[in-house]
Tab-separated table of C-alpha atoms in Angstrom:
chain	number	residue	atom	x	y	z
A	27	MET	CA	3.682	15.363	48.098
A	28	GLY	CA	4.004	13.358	44.868
A	29	GLU	CA	5.577	14.636	41.736
A	30	LEU	CA	3.339	16.086	39.097
A	31	ALA	CA	2.841	13.791	36.149
A	32	ALA	CA	4.295	14.926	32.890
A	33	PRO	CA	1.625	16.135	30.527
A	34	GLY	CA	0.699	13.321	28.188
A	35	ARG	CA	-1.580	12.849	25.260
A	36	LYS	CA	-5.205	13.433	26.112
A	37	SER	CA	-7.779	10.799	25.329
A	38	ILE	CA	-10.753	11.810	23.219
A	39	GLY	CA	-12.571	8.513	23.594
A	40	ALA	CA	-13.186	6.067	20.783
A	41	LYS	CA	-12.357	8.619	18.085
A	42	ARG	CA	-8.762	8.642	16.973
A	43	ASN	CA	-6.742	11.271	18.736
A	44	PRO	CA	-4.422	12.467	15.953
A	45	GLU	CA	-1.513	12.935	18.368
A	46	SER	CA	-1.911	9.424	19.798
A	47	ALA	CA	-2.438	7.896	16.358
A	48	ASP	CA	0.760	9.546	15.095
A	49	ALA	CA	2.673	8.287	18.141
A	50	ILE	CA	1.409	4.751	17.524
A	51	LEU	CA	2.234	4.881	13.806
A	52	GLU	CA	5.705	6.270	14.528
A	53	ALA	CA	6.245	3.534	17.113
A	54	ALA	CA	5.062	0.920	14.609
A	55	GLU	CA	7.500	2.237	12.008
A	56	ALA	CA	10.340	2.120	14.552
A	57	VAL	CA	9.498	-1.411	15.720
A	58	LEU	CA	9.276	-2.570	12.116
A	59	ALA	CA	12.650	-0.993	11.295
A	60	GLU	CA	14.303	-2.537	14.365
A	61	ALA	CA	12.680	-5.967	14.551
A	62	GLY	CA	11.503	-6.585	10.995
A	63	TYR	CA	8.174	-8.069	10.027
A	64	SER	CA	8.682	-11.299	11.971
A	65	GLY	CA	9.561	-9.427	15.165
A	66	PHE	CA	6.741	-6.900	14.861
A	67	SER	CA	4.067	-7.100	17.555
A	68	ILE	CA	1.268	-4.935	18.883
A	69	GLU	CA	2.789	-5.336	22.366
A	70	ALA	CA	6.089	-3.820	21.207
A	71	VAL	CA	4.259	-0.955	19.500
A	72	ALA	CA	2.155	-0.302	22.620
A	73	ARG	CA	5.264	-0.179	24.819
A	74	ARG	CA	7.105	2.131	22.499
A	75	ALA	CA	4.117	4.463	21.965
A	76	ARG	CA	3.117	4.350	25.637
A	77	ALA	CA	-0.368	3.369	24.518
A	78	GLY	CA	-2.669	0.619	25.625
A	79	LYS	CA	-3.187	-2.422	23.417
A	80	PRO	CA	-6.985	-1.879	23.590
A	81	THR	CA	-6.496	1.594	22.093
A	82	ILE	CA	-4.437	0.190	19.243
A	83	TYR	CA	-6.941	-2.599	18.558
A	84	ARG	CA	-9.834	-0.127	18.703
A	85	TRP	CA	-8.268	1.870	15.879
A	86	TRP	CA	-6.608	-0.991	13.979
A	87	PRO	CA	-8.471	-4.304	14.342
A	88	SER	CA	-5.380	-6.399	13.584
A	89	LYS	CA	-1.617	-6.294	13.299
A	90	ALA	CA	-2.066	-6.433	9.517
A	91	ALA	CA	-4.389	-3.401	9.522
A	92	LEU	CA	-1.781	-1.402	11.451
A	93	LEU	CA	0.994	-2.556	9.123
A	94	ILE	CA	-1.033	-1.611	6.053
A	95	GLU	CA	-1.489	1.887	7.441
A	96	VAL	CA	2.246	2.086	8.130
A	97	TYR	CA	2.859	0.882	4.557
A	98	GLN	CA	0.465	3.499	3.142
A	99	ARG	CA	2.037	6.221	5.252
A	100	GLN	CA	5.477	5.399	3.836
A	101	LYS	CA	4.353	4.820	0.270
A	102	ARG	CA	5.472	7.477	-2.170
A	103	VAL	CA	4.530	6.307	-5.652
A	104	GLU	CA	3.722	8.891	-8.280
A	105	THR	CA	0.762	8.141	-10.523
A	106	PRO	CA	1.553	9.811	-13.851
A	107	ASP	CA	-1.079	11.741	-15.792
A	108	THR	CA	0.588	12.340	-19.143
A	109	GLY	CA	-2.510	12.144	-21.323
A	110	ASN	CA	-1.505	8.700	-22.637
A	111	ILE	CA	-2.771	5.580	-20.851
A	112	GLU	CA	0.123	3.366	-21.928
A	113	THR	CA	2.700	5.860	-20.660
A	114	ASP	CA	0.721	6.424	-17.452
A	115	LEU	CA	0.415	2.726	-16.590
A	116	ALA	CA	4.038	1.920	-17.476
A	117	GLY	CA	5.244	4.902	-15.444
A	118	PHE	CA	3.092	3.876	-12.504
A	119	LEU	CA	4.490	0.324	-12.564
A	120	MET	CA	8.085	1.526	-12.835
A	121	ASN	CA	7.531	3.906	-9.909
A	122	LEU	CA	5.886	1.160	-7.858
A	123	PHE	CA	8.642	-1.376	-8.560
A	124	ALA	CA	11.288	1.206	-7.622
A	125	HIS	CA	9.467	1.968	-4.372
A	126	TRP	CA	9.179	-1.709	-3.447
A	127	ARG	CA	12.795	-2.366	-4.432
A	128	ASP	CA	14.416	0.701	-2.865
A	129	THR	CA	12.539	0.886	0.449
A	130	SER	CA	11.554	-1.608	3.131
A	131	SER	CA	7.978	-1.405	1.821
A	132	GLY	CA	8.455	-4.240	-0.648
A	133	ASN	CA	9.390	-6.681	2.106
A	134	VAL	CA	6.555	-5.471	4.338
A	135	PHE	CA	3.939	-5.775	1.625
A	136	ARG	CA	5.262	-9.166	0.471
A	137	SER	CA	5.024	-10.392	4.078
A	138	LEU	CA	1.479	-9.062	4.412
A	139	VAL	CA	0.420	-10.915	1.272
A	140	ALA	CA	2.037	-14.102	2.598
A	141	GLU	CA	0.371	-13.748	6.002
A	142	ALA	CA	-2.988	-13.186	4.325
A	143	GLN	CA	-2.797	-16.734	2.963
A	144	SER	CA	-3.264	-18.210	6.440
A	145	ASP	CA	-4.675	-15.404	8.595
A	146	ALA	CA	-8.265	-14.211	8.119
A	147	ALA	CA	-7.627	-10.788	9.706
A	148	ALA	CA	-4.647	-10.180	7.424
A	149	ALA	CA	-6.688	-11.328	4.412
A	150	ALA	CA	-9.497	-8.913	5.329
A	151	ALA	CA	-7.090	-6.003	5.833
A	152	LEU	CA	-5.376	-6.739	2.525
A	153	ALA	CA	-8.728	-7.012	0.708
A	154	ASP	CA	-9.791	-3.610	2.092
A	155	TYR	CA	-6.501	-2.103	0.985
A	156	ALA	CA	-6.763	-3.716	-2.472
A	157	ARG	CA	-10.262	-2.258	-2.992
A	158	GLY	CA	-8.898	1.229	-2.429
A	159	ARG	CA	-5.925	0.610	-4.709
A	160	ARG	CA	-8.195	-0.830	-7.412
A	161	ALA	CA	-10.249	2.379	-7.373
A	162	HIS	CA	-7.061	4.491	-7.412
A	163	THR	CA	-5.579	2.677	-10.419
A	164	GLY	CA	-9.022	2.559	-12.032
A	165	ARG	CA	-9.041	6.362	-12.125
A	166	MET	CA	-6.197	6.211	-14.667
A	167	ILE	CA	-8.440	4.064	-16.875
A	168	GLU	CA	-11.401	6.423	-16.338
A	169	ARG	CA	-9.244	9.375	-17.435
A	170	ALA	CA	-8.323	7.430	-20.578
A	171	LYS	CA	-12.028	6.753	-21.202
A	172	ALA	CA	-12.755	10.466	-20.924
A	173	ARG	CA	-10.006	11.158	-23.499
A	174	GLY	CA	-11.449	8.520	-25.839
A	175	GLU	CA	-8.346	6.289	-25.605
A	176	VAL	CA	-10.260	3.222	-24.408
A	177	VAL	CA	-13.714	1.898	-25.188
A	178	ALA	CA	-16.475	3.269	-22.997
A	179	ASP	CA	-17.778	-0.063	-21.703
A	180	ILE	CA	-14.457	-1.229	-20.218
A	181	ASP	CA	-14.649	-2.015	-16.497
A	182	ALA	CA	-11.814	0.116	-15.099
A	183	GLU	CA	-11.534	-1.982	-11.949
A	184	ILE	CA	-10.955	-5.209	-13.906
A	185	VAL	CA	-8.177	-3.500	-15.857
A	186	ALA	CA	-6.771	-2.235	-12.548
A	187	ASP	CA	-6.804	-5.833	-11.274
A	188	LEU	CA	-4.806	-6.938	-14.337
A	189	ILE	CA	-2.194	-4.259	-13.659
A	190	ALA	CA	-2.122	-5.139	-9.939
A	191	SER	CA	-1.737	-8.839	-10.769
A	192	TYR	CA	1.304	-8.061	-12.880
A	193	ALA	CA	2.773	-5.916	-10.097
A	194	TRP	CA	2.055	-8.379	-7.290
A	195	ARG	CA	3.530	-11.297	-9.275
A	196	HIS	CA	6.739	-9.329	-9.657
A	197	LEU	CA	6.751	-8.432	-5.970
A	198	LEU	CA	6.072	-11.993	-4.804
A	199	THR	CA	8.731	-13.480	-7.072
A	200	ASN	CA	11.220	-10.716	-6.227
A	201	ARG	CA	11.492	-9.561	-9.831
A	202	LEU	CA	11.350	-5.827	-9.158
A	203	ASP	CA	14.284	-5.052	-11.419
A	204	GLU	CA	12.270	-5.701	-14.590
A	205	ASP	CA	13.538	-3.514	-17.408
A	206	GLU	CA	11.435	-0.654	-18.727
A	207	GLU	CA	10.894	-2.199	-22.158
A	208	THR	CA	9.418	-5.381	-20.664
A	209	ILE	CA	7.078	-3.357	-18.447
A	210	ARG	CA	6.029	-1.237	-21.425
A	211	ALA	CA	5.395	-4.378	-23.503
A	212	ALA	CA	3.155	-5.880	-20.792
A	213	VAL	CA	1.206	-2.632	-20.521
A	214	ARG	CA	0.943	-2.425	-24.321
A	215	TYR	CA	-0.725	-5.871	-24.405
A	216	VAL	CA	-3.312	-4.743	-21.853
A	217	VAL	CA	-3.919	-1.419	-23.570
A	218	ARG	CA	-4.385	-3.069	-26.975
A	219	GLY	CA	-7.154	-5.162	-25.457
A	220	ILE	CA	-9.063	-2.087	-24.255
A	221	ALA	CA	-8.176	0.464	-26.937
A	222	ALA	CA	-10.917	2.424	-28.656
């Protein structure tokens, strides 16, 4: 008689099984740590997670979509809420630069942005991610509106794009060691343009 199979993760169909999704994300993190961005592949993740490639592609439509979720899972950037928009935005940027500089996330995100220049799936995944980040950063502007710090008709998402542009330029040019005073000055210029 054959040996009994070890109990494995149970499939729940097209819906994400949290246990399987965690195994895939953990495998993706491990493959990324071992092989780097250039050596990362869905095949390697599938082998390591003991999951089928169709399962991975059902839940993440591209390598970039999976990598963005890995990036988000690892991202630990505090968004300050001090009651002062200038302090909040400068603190956010300093926290973000430190995260990108001090973890592997900066290299991963920089590589995703580069890949998005020539890969439609990566561009779509990055655009989806950026929409969520724009709304997240925009909430800082909305809080400032509610406090009367900025004029009421300011489009918070455009301001969020300005802040993101500053951050991404620093990431893409590997200038993540910008000093606090320079970051505060850049934020001050933006805030002066939207101040009430």
